[in-house]
Short mmCIF file of C-alpha atoms in Angstrom, two decimals:
data_model
loop_
_atom_site.label_atom_id
_atom_site.label_comp_id
_atom_site.label_asym_id
_atom_site.label_seq_id
_atom_site.Cartn_x
_atom_site.Cartn_y
_atom_site.Cartn_z
CA MET R 1 21.21 -12.60 -3.49
CA GLU R 2 21.56 -13.64 -0.01
CA VAL R 3 19.80 -15.64 2.70
CA TYR R 4 18.42 -13.61 5.39
CA GLU R 5 17.06 -15.34 8.71
CA VAL R 6 13.94 -13.84 10.40
CA PHE R 7 13.07 -13.77 14.11
CA ARG R 8 9.76 -12.66 15.12
CA GLN R 9 8.16 -11.41 18.31
CA GLU R 10 4.35 -12.10 18.88
CA ARG R 11 3.80 -9.77 21.84
CA GLU R 12 5.86 -7.43 24.16
CA GLY R 13 8.00 -9.32 26.74
CA GLU R 14 7.89 -12.47 24.47
CA PRO R 15 11.34 -14.06 23.24
CA MET R 16 12.18 -13.40 19.52
CA ARG R 17 11.47 -16.94 17.95
CA HIS R 18 12.94 -18.10 14.57
CA ALA R 19 10.05 -17.64 11.86
CA GLY R 20 12.02 -18.64 8.56
CA ASN R 21 14.14 -16.92 6.07
CA VAL R 22 13.79 -15.09 2.97
CA LEU R 23 15.88 -14.48 -0.22
CA ALA R 24 16.81 -10.92 -1.07
CA PRO R 25 19.49 -8.87 -3.02
CA ASP R 26 20.21 -6.29 -0.12
CA ARG R 27 19.32 -5.71 3.71
CA GLU R 28 16.61 -3.16 2.61
CA LEU R 29 14.58 -5.33 0.28
CA ALA R 30 15.04 -8.14 3.12
CA THR R 31 12.99 -6.14 5.78
CA HIS R 32 10.45 -5.62 3.24
CA TYR R 33 10.27 -9.29 2.30
CA ALA R 34 10.25 -10.38 6.11
CA ARG R 35 7.46 -8.15 6.66
CA GLU R 36 5.35 -9.56 3.78
CA PHE R 37 6.23 -13.13 5.16
CA TYR R 38 6.16 -13.06 8.74
CA SER R 39 3.96 -9.82 9.70
CA ARG R 40 1.72 -8.70 7.05
CA ARG R 41 -1.47 -10.28 8.95
CA GLN R 42 -0.62 -8.47 12.30
CA GLU R 43 1.34 -11.84 13.75
CA SER R 44 4.32 -9.94 15.03
CA ILE R 45 5.27 -6.81 16.72
CA ARG R 46 8.73 -7.02 15.98
CA LEU R 47 11.11 -8.47 13.37
CA TRP R 48 14.77 -9.26 13.48
CA VAL R 49 16.40 -9.69 10.04
CA VAL R 50 19.77 -11.13 10.11
CA PRO R 51 22.04 -12.04 7.01
CA ARG R 52 22.70 -15.84 7.60
CA ALA R 53 26.31 -15.09 6.84
CA ALA R 54 26.38 -13.17 10.32
CA ILE R 55 25.47 -16.29 12.04
CA GLU R 56 28.30 -17.88 13.71
CA GLN R 57 27.47 -21.76 13.55
CA VAL R 58 28.53 -24.38 16.07
CA ASP R 59 27.85 -27.93 15.13
CA ASP R 60 31.00 -29.78 16.03
CA PRO R 61 30.20 -33.11 17.72
CA ASP R 62 33.41 -33.16 20.01
CA LEU R 63 31.93 -29.78 21.46
CA LEU R 64 28.41 -30.40 21.72
CA GLN R 65 28.11 -34.13 21.97
CA PRO R 66 31.09 -35.03 24.23
CA PRO R 67 31.62 -38.96 23.76
CA LEU R 68 32.30 -39.59 27.68
CA ASP R 69 29.66 -40.28 30.45
CA ARG R 70 28.33 -36.63 31.61
CA SER R 71 25.64 -38.07 33.70
CA PHE R 72 27.44 -36.33 36.95
CA LYS R 73 26.99 -32.95 35.28
CA LYS R 74 23.15 -33.55 35.12
CA PRO R 75 21.00 -32.68 38.03
CA ALA R 76 18.83 -35.90 37.66
CA GLY R 77 21.01 -37.99 40.26
CA TYR R 78 20.38 -35.44 43.06
CA VAL R 79 17.02 -35.91 44.52
CA ILE R 80 15.39 -33.05 46.15
CA LYS R 81 11.89 -33.98 46.61
CA ASP R 82 12.47 -35.12 50.09
CA LYS R 83 14.23 -31.83 51.03
CA LEU R 84 11.40 -29.75 49.19
CA ASP R 85 8.68 -31.49 51.18
CA ALA R 86 10.45 -30.87 54.37
CA ALA R 87 10.76 -27.22 53.49
CA ARG R 88 7.08 -26.80 52.71
CA VAL R 89 6.10 -28.36 56.10
CA ARG R 90 8.52 -25.95 57.62
CA GLY R 91 6.96 -23.08 55.77
CA ARG R 92 3.28 -24.35 56.44
CA MET R 93 2.77 -24.30 52.45
CA PRO R 94 0.04 -26.39 50.91
CA MET Y 1 6.73 14.04 2.09
CA GLY Y 2 7.24 16.44 4.74
CA SER Y 3 4.77 19.09 6.11
CA GLY Y 4 3.76 20.83 2.82
CA PHE Y 5 0.64 18.59 2.74
CA GLU Y 6 -0.55 19.78 5.98
CA ILE Y 7 -2.98 22.69 4.94
CA ARG Y 8 -5.17 22.71 7.71
CA GLY Y 9 -4.49 21.58 11.25
CA SER Y 10 -6.18 18.51 12.77
CA GLU Y 11 -7.62 20.71 15.39
CA TRP Y 12 -10.26 21.65 13.09
CA PRO Y 13 -13.68 20.20 14.29
CA ARG Y 14 -14.89 16.97 12.65
CA ILE Y 15 -18.24 17.78 10.98
CA SER Y 16 -20.09 15.32 9.18
CA PRO Y 17 -21.56 16.62 5.92
CA ARG Y 18 -24.52 14.83 6.52
CA THR Y 19 -25.47 17.57 9.40
CA PRO Y 20 -25.54 21.32 8.36
CA ASN Y 21 -21.98 22.76 8.55
CA PRO Y 22 -22.14 25.93 10.78
CA LEU Y 23 -18.80 26.96 8.91
CA ALA Y 24 -20.36 27.18 5.57
CA SER Y 25 -23.09 29.87 4.51
CA GLY Y 26 -26.01 28.17 2.80
CA TYR Y 27 -25.18 24.69 3.06
CA PRO Y 28 -25.10 23.26 -0.36
CA GLU Y 29 -26.05 19.46 -0.90
CA PRO Y 30 -22.60 18.02 -1.86
CA ARG Y 31 -23.88 14.45 -1.96
CA THR Y 32 -23.51 13.94 -5.61
CA ALA Y 33 -20.00 15.64 -5.86
CA PHE Y 34 -19.17 13.65 -2.72
CA ALA Y 35 -19.97 10.42 -4.42
CA GLU Y 36 -18.02 11.22 -7.34
CA LEU Y 37 -14.96 11.73 -5.32
CA LEU Y 38 -15.34 8.86 -3.57
CA LEU Y 39 -15.79 6.84 -6.58
CA THR Y 40 -12.75 8.29 -8.15
CA LEU Y 41 -10.77 7.36 -4.90
CA ALA Y 42 -12.09 3.84 -4.70
CA ASP Y 43 -11.83 3.04 -8.55
CA ASP Y 44 -8.29 4.27 -8.79
CA GLU Y 45 -7.40 1.87 -5.93
CA PHE Y 46 -9.68 -0.95 -7.27
CA VAL Y 47 -8.25 -1.08 -10.82
CA LEU Y 48 -4.89 -0.70 -10.02
CA GLY Y 49 -5.20 -3.63 -7.45
CA PHE Y 50 -6.41 -5.83 -10.36
CA TRP Y 51 -3.53 -4.64 -12.77
CA ASP Y 52 -1.05 -5.41 -10.15
CA SER Y 53 -2.60 -8.72 -9.32
CA GLU Y 54 -1.56 -9.85 -12.86
CA TRP Y 55 1.99 -10.17 -11.78
CA THR Y 56 0.84 -13.16 -9.10
CA GLY Y 57 2.90 -16.05 -10.32
CA ILE Y 58 5.08 -14.37 -12.44
CA ALA Y 59 7.17 -11.67 -10.75
CA PRO Y 60 10.97 -11.41 -10.95
CA MET Y 61 11.39 -13.47 -7.95
CA LEU Y 62 9.52 -15.56 -5.31
CA GLU Y 63 9.70 -13.08 -2.55
CA GLU Y 64 8.82 -10.15 -4.76
CA ASP Y 65 6.03 -11.81 -6.12
CA VAL Y 66 4.52 -12.09 -2.72
CA ALA Y 67 5.26 -8.63 -1.90
CA PHE Y 68 3.72 -7.26 -5.10
CA SER Y 69 0.51 -9.49 -4.90
CA SER Y 70 0.00 -8.24 -1.17
CA LEU Y 71 0.46 -4.42 -2.36
CA ALA Y 72 -2.41 -5.33 -4.86
CA GLN Y 73 -4.49 -6.78 -2.42
CA ASP Y 74 -3.93 -4.04 -0.03
CA GLU Y 75 -5.30 -1.53 -2.79
CA ILE Y 76 -8.62 -3.65 -3.15
CA GLY Y 77 -8.94 -3.57 0.44
CA HIS Y 78 -8.70 0.22 0.40
CA ALA Y 79 -11.06 0.44 -2.42
CA ARG Y 80 -13.68 -1.99 -0.46
CA VAL Y 81 -13.80 0.51 2.60
CA LEU Y 82 -14.47 3.37 0.22
CA TYR Y 83 -16.96 1.58 -1.61
CA GLU Y 84 -18.70 0.71 1.75
CA LEU Y 85 -19.01 4.35 2.54
CA LEU Y 86 -20.13 5.41 -0.76
CA ALA Y 87 -22.55 2.47 -0.59
CA GLU Y 88 -23.99 3.92 2.43
CA LEU Y 89 -24.36 7.34 1.08
CA ILE Y 90 -26.19 6.46 -1.96
CA GLY Y 91 -28.02 3.43 -0.50
CA ASP Y 92 -26.32 0.68 -2.50
CA THR Y 93 -23.84 -2.02 -1.72
CA ALA Y 94 -20.15 -2.26 -1.96
CA ASP Y 95 -20.08 -5.48 -4.29
CA HIS Y 96 -22.61 -3.77 -6.61
CA ILE Y 97 -20.63 -0.62 -7.00
CA ALA Y 98 -17.39 -2.44 -7.47
CA TYR Y 99 -18.66 -5.27 -9.93
CA GLY Y 100 -21.96 -4.18 -11.13
CA ARG Y 101 -21.18 -1.12 -13.51
CA GLN Y 102 -20.42 -1.06 -16.98
CA PRO Y 103 -16.40 -0.38 -18.00
CA ALA Y 104 -17.76 3.50 -19.01
CA GLU Y 105 -19.17 4.03 -15.51
CA TYR Y 106 -15.86 3.45 -13.73
CA ARG Y 107 -14.04 6.58 -12.73
CA HIS Y 108 -10.46 5.82 -12.42
CA ALA Y 109 -7.78 7.97 -13.82
CA ARG Y 110 -6.20 7.21 -17.05
CA LEU Y 111 -3.05 5.90 -15.40
CA MET Y 112 -4.84 2.99 -14.58
CA ASP Y 113 -6.20 2.44 -18.25
CA HIS Y 114 -2.80 0.72 -19.10
CA PRO Y 115 -2.13 -2.92 -18.91
CA ARG Y 116 0.55 -4.52 -16.68
CA THR Y 117 3.06 -4.57 -19.61
CA ASP Y 118 6.78 -5.02 -18.20
CA TRP Y 119 8.19 -4.97 -14.63
CA ALA Y 120 9.66 -1.59 -14.92
CA PHE Y 121 6.42 -0.32 -16.45
CA SER Y 122 4.28 -1.54 -13.41
CA ILE Y 123 6.86 -0.28 -11.32
CA ALA Y 124 6.69 3.47 -12.66
CA ARG Y 125 2.99 3.39 -12.65
CA ARG Y 126 2.89 2.31 -8.84
CA PHE Y 127 5.36 4.83 -8.00
CA LEU Y 128 3.39 7.54 -9.71
CA TYR Y 129 0.20 6.24 -8.19
CA ASP Y 130 1.35 5.77 -4.55
CA THR Y 131 2.97 8.87 -4.18
CA ALA Y 132 0.19 10.94 -5.91
CA ASP Y 133 -2.19 9.28 -3.61
CA ALA Y 134 0.01 10.01 -0.66
CA ALA Y 135 -0.44 13.75 -1.61
CA ARG Y 136 -4.16 13.34 -1.97
CA LEU Y 137 -4.63 11.18 1.20
CA ALA Y 138 -2.56 13.86 3.19
CA VAL Y 139 -5.23 16.42 2.39
CA LEU Y 140 -8.23 14.35 2.76
CA ALA Y 141 -7.03 13.33 6.16
CA HIS Y 142 -8.17 16.73 7.03
CA SER Y 143 -11.64 16.32 5.28
CA LEU Y 144 -14.36 17.67 7.66
CA ASP Y 145 -16.41 14.36 6.75
CA ALA Y 146 -15.38 12.52 9.77
CA PRO Y 147 -15.89 8.94 8.50
CA LEU Y 148 -13.86 9.56 5.35
CA ALA Y 149 -11.02 11.26 7.62
CA GLY Y 150 -11.09 8.05 9.47
CA ILE Y 151 -10.63 5.86 6.70
CA VAL Y 152 -8.13 7.94 5.06
CA GLY Y 153 -6.00 7.88 8.48
CA LYS Y 154 -5.98 4.02 8.49
CA ILE Y 155 -5.08 3.78 4.64
CA ARG Y 156 -2.30 6.07 5.00
CA ARG Y 157 -0.58 4.03 7.45
CA GLU Y 158 -0.68 0.97 5.05
CA GLU Y 159 0.55 3.45 2.15
CA THR Y 160 3.82 4.27 3.90
CA TYR Y 161 5.41 0.80 3.26
CA HIS Y 162 3.79 0.97 -0.33
CA ARG Y 163 5.95 4.16 -0.74
CA MET Y 164 8.99 2.46 0.77
CA HIS Y 165 8.78 -0.41 -1.31
CA MET Y 166 8.26 1.34 -4.56
CA GLU Y 167 11.20 3.87 -3.79
CA ALA Y 168 13.49 0.77 -3.21
CA TRP Y 169 12.47 -0.48 -6.94
CA MET Y 170 12.91 2.89 -8.56
CA GLN Y 171 16.36 3.35 -6.91
CA ARG Y 172 17.32 -0.05 -8.10
CA LEU Y 173 16.09 -0.42 -11.48
CA ALA Y 174 17.64 3.33 -12.01
CA ALA Y 175 20.85 2.54 -10.51
CA ALA Y 176 21.22 -0.85 -12.52
CA GLY Y 177 21.46 1.20 -15.67
CA GLY Y 178 21.44 -0.33 -19.13
CA ALA Y 179 17.83 -1.94 -20.00
CA ALA Y 180 16.47 -1.43 -16.58
CA HIS Y 181 16.86 2.41 -16.52
CA GLU Y 182 15.98 2.65 -20.25
CA ARG Y 183 12.49 0.86 -19.72
CA LEU Y 184 11.78 2.74 -16.56
CA SER Y 185 12.55 5.96 -18.39
CA ASN Y 186 10.32 4.93 -21.24
CA ALA Y 187 7.69 3.79 -18.75
CA LEU Y 188 7.50 7.12 -17.27
CA GLU Y 189 7.46 9.05 -20.54
CA THR Y 190 4.39 7.32 -21.63
CA LEU Y 191 2.65 7.60 -18.20
CA TRP Y 192 3.35 11.20 -17.39
CA PRO Y 193 0.38 12.92 -18.93
CA ASP Y 194 -1.82 10.08 -17.65
CA ALA Y 195 -0.65 10.44 -14.25
CA LEU Y 196 -1.79 13.92 -14.15
CA THR Y 197 -5.35 12.86 -14.77
CA ILE Y 198 -5.52 11.43 -11.01
CA PHE Y 199 -5.89 15.18 -10.11
CA THR Y 200 -8.47 16.26 -13.12
CA ALA Y 201 -10.82 18.70 -11.29
CA LEU Y 202 -14.08 16.82 -10.31
CA ASP Y 203 -17.58 18.16 -11.19
CA GLY Y 204 -18.99 19.93 -8.24
CA GLU Y 205 -15.46 20.36 -6.69
CA GLU Y 206 -16.34 23.64 -5.61
CA GLU Y 207 -19.27 22.58 -3.33
CA LEU Y 208 -16.93 20.00 -1.50
CA LEU Y 209 -14.23 22.82 -0.97
CA ASN Y 210 -16.96 25.19 0.32
CA VAL Y 211 -18.08 22.36 2.93
CA GLY Y 212 -14.65 21.34 3.84
CA ILE Y 213 -15.06 17.77 2.50
CA LEU Y 214 -12.08 18.28 0.31
CA PRO Y 215 -9.70 20.79 2.22
CA GLU Y 216 -7.81 21.68 -1.13
CA PRO Y 217 -8.29 21.83 -4.90
CA LEU Y 218 -7.21 18.67 -6.70
CA LEU Y 219 -4.72 20.77 -8.69
CA GLY Y 220 -3.37 22.24 -5.78
CA ILE Y 221 -2.44 18.82 -4.41
CA GLN Y 222 -1.03 17.88 -7.62
CA GLN Y 223 1.57 20.79 -7.07
CA HIS Y 224 2.57 19.15 -3.73
CA TRP Y 225 2.94 15.84 -5.22
CA LEU Y 226 5.29 17.10 -8.20
CA GLY Y 227 7.30 18.93 -5.63
CA ALA Y 228 7.61 15.88 -3.57
CA ILE Y 229 8.94 13.60 -5.99
CA ALA Y 230 10.74 15.86 -8.34
CA PRO Y 231 13.89 15.42 -6.20
CA LEU Y 232 14.12 11.57 -6.44
CA LEU Y 233 13.34 11.46 -10.18
CA GLN Y 234 16.02 14.16 -11.05
CA SER Y 235 18.58 12.35 -8.77
CA LEU Y 236 17.85 9.18 -10.61
CA ALA Y 237 17.98 10.84 -13.92
CA LEU Y 238 14.54 9.85 -14.65
CA PRO Y 239 11.96 11.96 -17.00
CA PHE Y 240 10.31 14.76 -14.77
CA PRO Y 241 9.02 16.84 -17.81
CA PHE Y 242 7.94 20.02 -15.78
CA ARG Y 243 9.46 23.68 -15.70
CA GLU Y 244 9.44 25.20 -12.14
CA SER Y 245 8.41 28.79 -12.13
CA GLY Y 246 10.04 30.85 -9.47
CA SER Y 247 7.13 30.56 -7.36
CA GLY Y 248 7.48 26.78 -7.16
CA HIS Y 249 4.81 26.00 -9.57
CA TYR Y 250 5.33 23.23 -11.92
CA ALA Y 251 3.97 23.49 -15.33
CA PRO Y 252 4.20 20.45 -17.62
CA THR Y 253 6.40 20.42 -20.88
CA PHE Y 254 4.16 18.32 -23.04
CA PRO Y 255 0.43 18.91 -24.03
CA LEU Y 256 -2.30 18.18 -21.38
CA THR Y 257 -4.99 15.84 -22.50
CA MET Y 258 -8.18 17.81 -22.98
CA ASP Y 259 -10.96 15.58 -21.30
CA SER Y 260 -10.78 14.55 -17.56
CA GLY Y 261 -9.27 11.14 -18.36
CA ARG Y 262 -11.58 9.28 -15.96
CA THR Y 263 -14.66 8.66 -18.32
CA ALA Y 264 -13.39 7.17 -21.93
CA HIS Y 265 -11.48 3.96 -20.80
CA SER Y 266 -9.18 1.80 -23.00
CA ASP Y 267 -9.82 -1.47 -24.61
CA ASP Y 268 -7.23 -2.80 -22.07
CA PHE Y 269 -9.31 -1.84 -19.14
CA ARG Y 270 -12.51 -3.55 -20.93
CA TRP Y 271 -10.38 -6.71 -21.04
CA LEU Y 272 -9.61 -6.35 -17.31
CA TRP Y 273 -13.39 -5.44 -16.40
CA ASN Y 274 -14.17 -8.54 -18.20
CA GLU Y 275 -11.85 -10.46 -16.26
CA PHE Y 276 -12.68 -9.06 -12.81
CA THR Y 277 -16.37 -8.85 -13.14
CA MET Y 278 -16.86 -12.39 -14.65
CA VAL Y 279 -17.82 -14.41 -11.45
CA TYR Y 280 -19.98 -11.42 -10.29
CA ARG Y 281 -21.66 -11.47 -13.61
CA ALA Y 282 -22.31 -15.06 -13.83
CA GLU Y 283 -24.82 -15.04 -10.89
CA PRO Y 284 -25.50 -11.40 -10.18
CA GLY Y 285 -27.14 -10.70 -6.79
CA ALA Y 286 -25.82 -13.92 -5.26
CA GLU Y 287 -24.89 -13.93 -1.47
CA TRP Y 288 -21.27 -14.75 -1.11
#
């Protein structure tokens, strides 16, 4: 038995969102169970069924949560409100 | 399932049997025979739905528990739309037809007179039923009764998944060998004669054929069904007790039951009837 992660799309053009997972003995039954759990009430138009083993996990805090100050990489310190207001005036936008 | 079931093209005009059919000479009143046809279709679905719902909570694994219960609910949903069509025809209500009859008045095939039994047995029965029903629905999709043809079109789309799921289980139980293959084989041996009663000729079938409500005789549909499932069963070394003649006709190698198989029901069915009518009988006529 293997865990399969299921992603679903509600409407055309929307992103695939994680729905949950199912436990199944093989890929074919995994697609059947994904259908039963995540779309039997017409709530999805598309499913992706992915063996959890096929997912590369990245959770190393040294990669994702570097300890030193990174504020210079964030846009917060760069105030654009005045520039935006000036641009609106130039473009006579409301 | 292939195109073998496409007996008459969908370009045929849709003519309701409630209005005279210009294609038939001397329009007969097929109402009684039509009611009988609808009742057999609906009761097959209804009773199988209740038997399979007996697995809720105790199927082999949680995911399958949900899946199998969902299939059972689908069948009861299919029965509902068929009972509604019948209710309109005979001036009754779907609930009253479904729950207000005595056990002897149900018209399901003898295949549905067996209890749930074990998992292989329930899979074998559902495989036989879903594939037989697919052959029957493929023909009824061309019924000249427009409301029936419309309902059948929708039911067929749902049955596609049922067949996929049953084939997946047949393949896995057969491939597992040992006790799984043996139980599946034994179940099929037991069920084959009763499965054939799905296609017992109906009283008044000739009238239904004349007006195009039933585009092909039930016994003819039975042959399509046998031809469709023979390759899978033979490839899985599972019982398929028929002799094929040169013309592609399958004849059973076991004695046929002498009655219709749709009237005298088993004690197991009477037990199930008691279960599924219990609430209805507690307060007949109550509004739900």
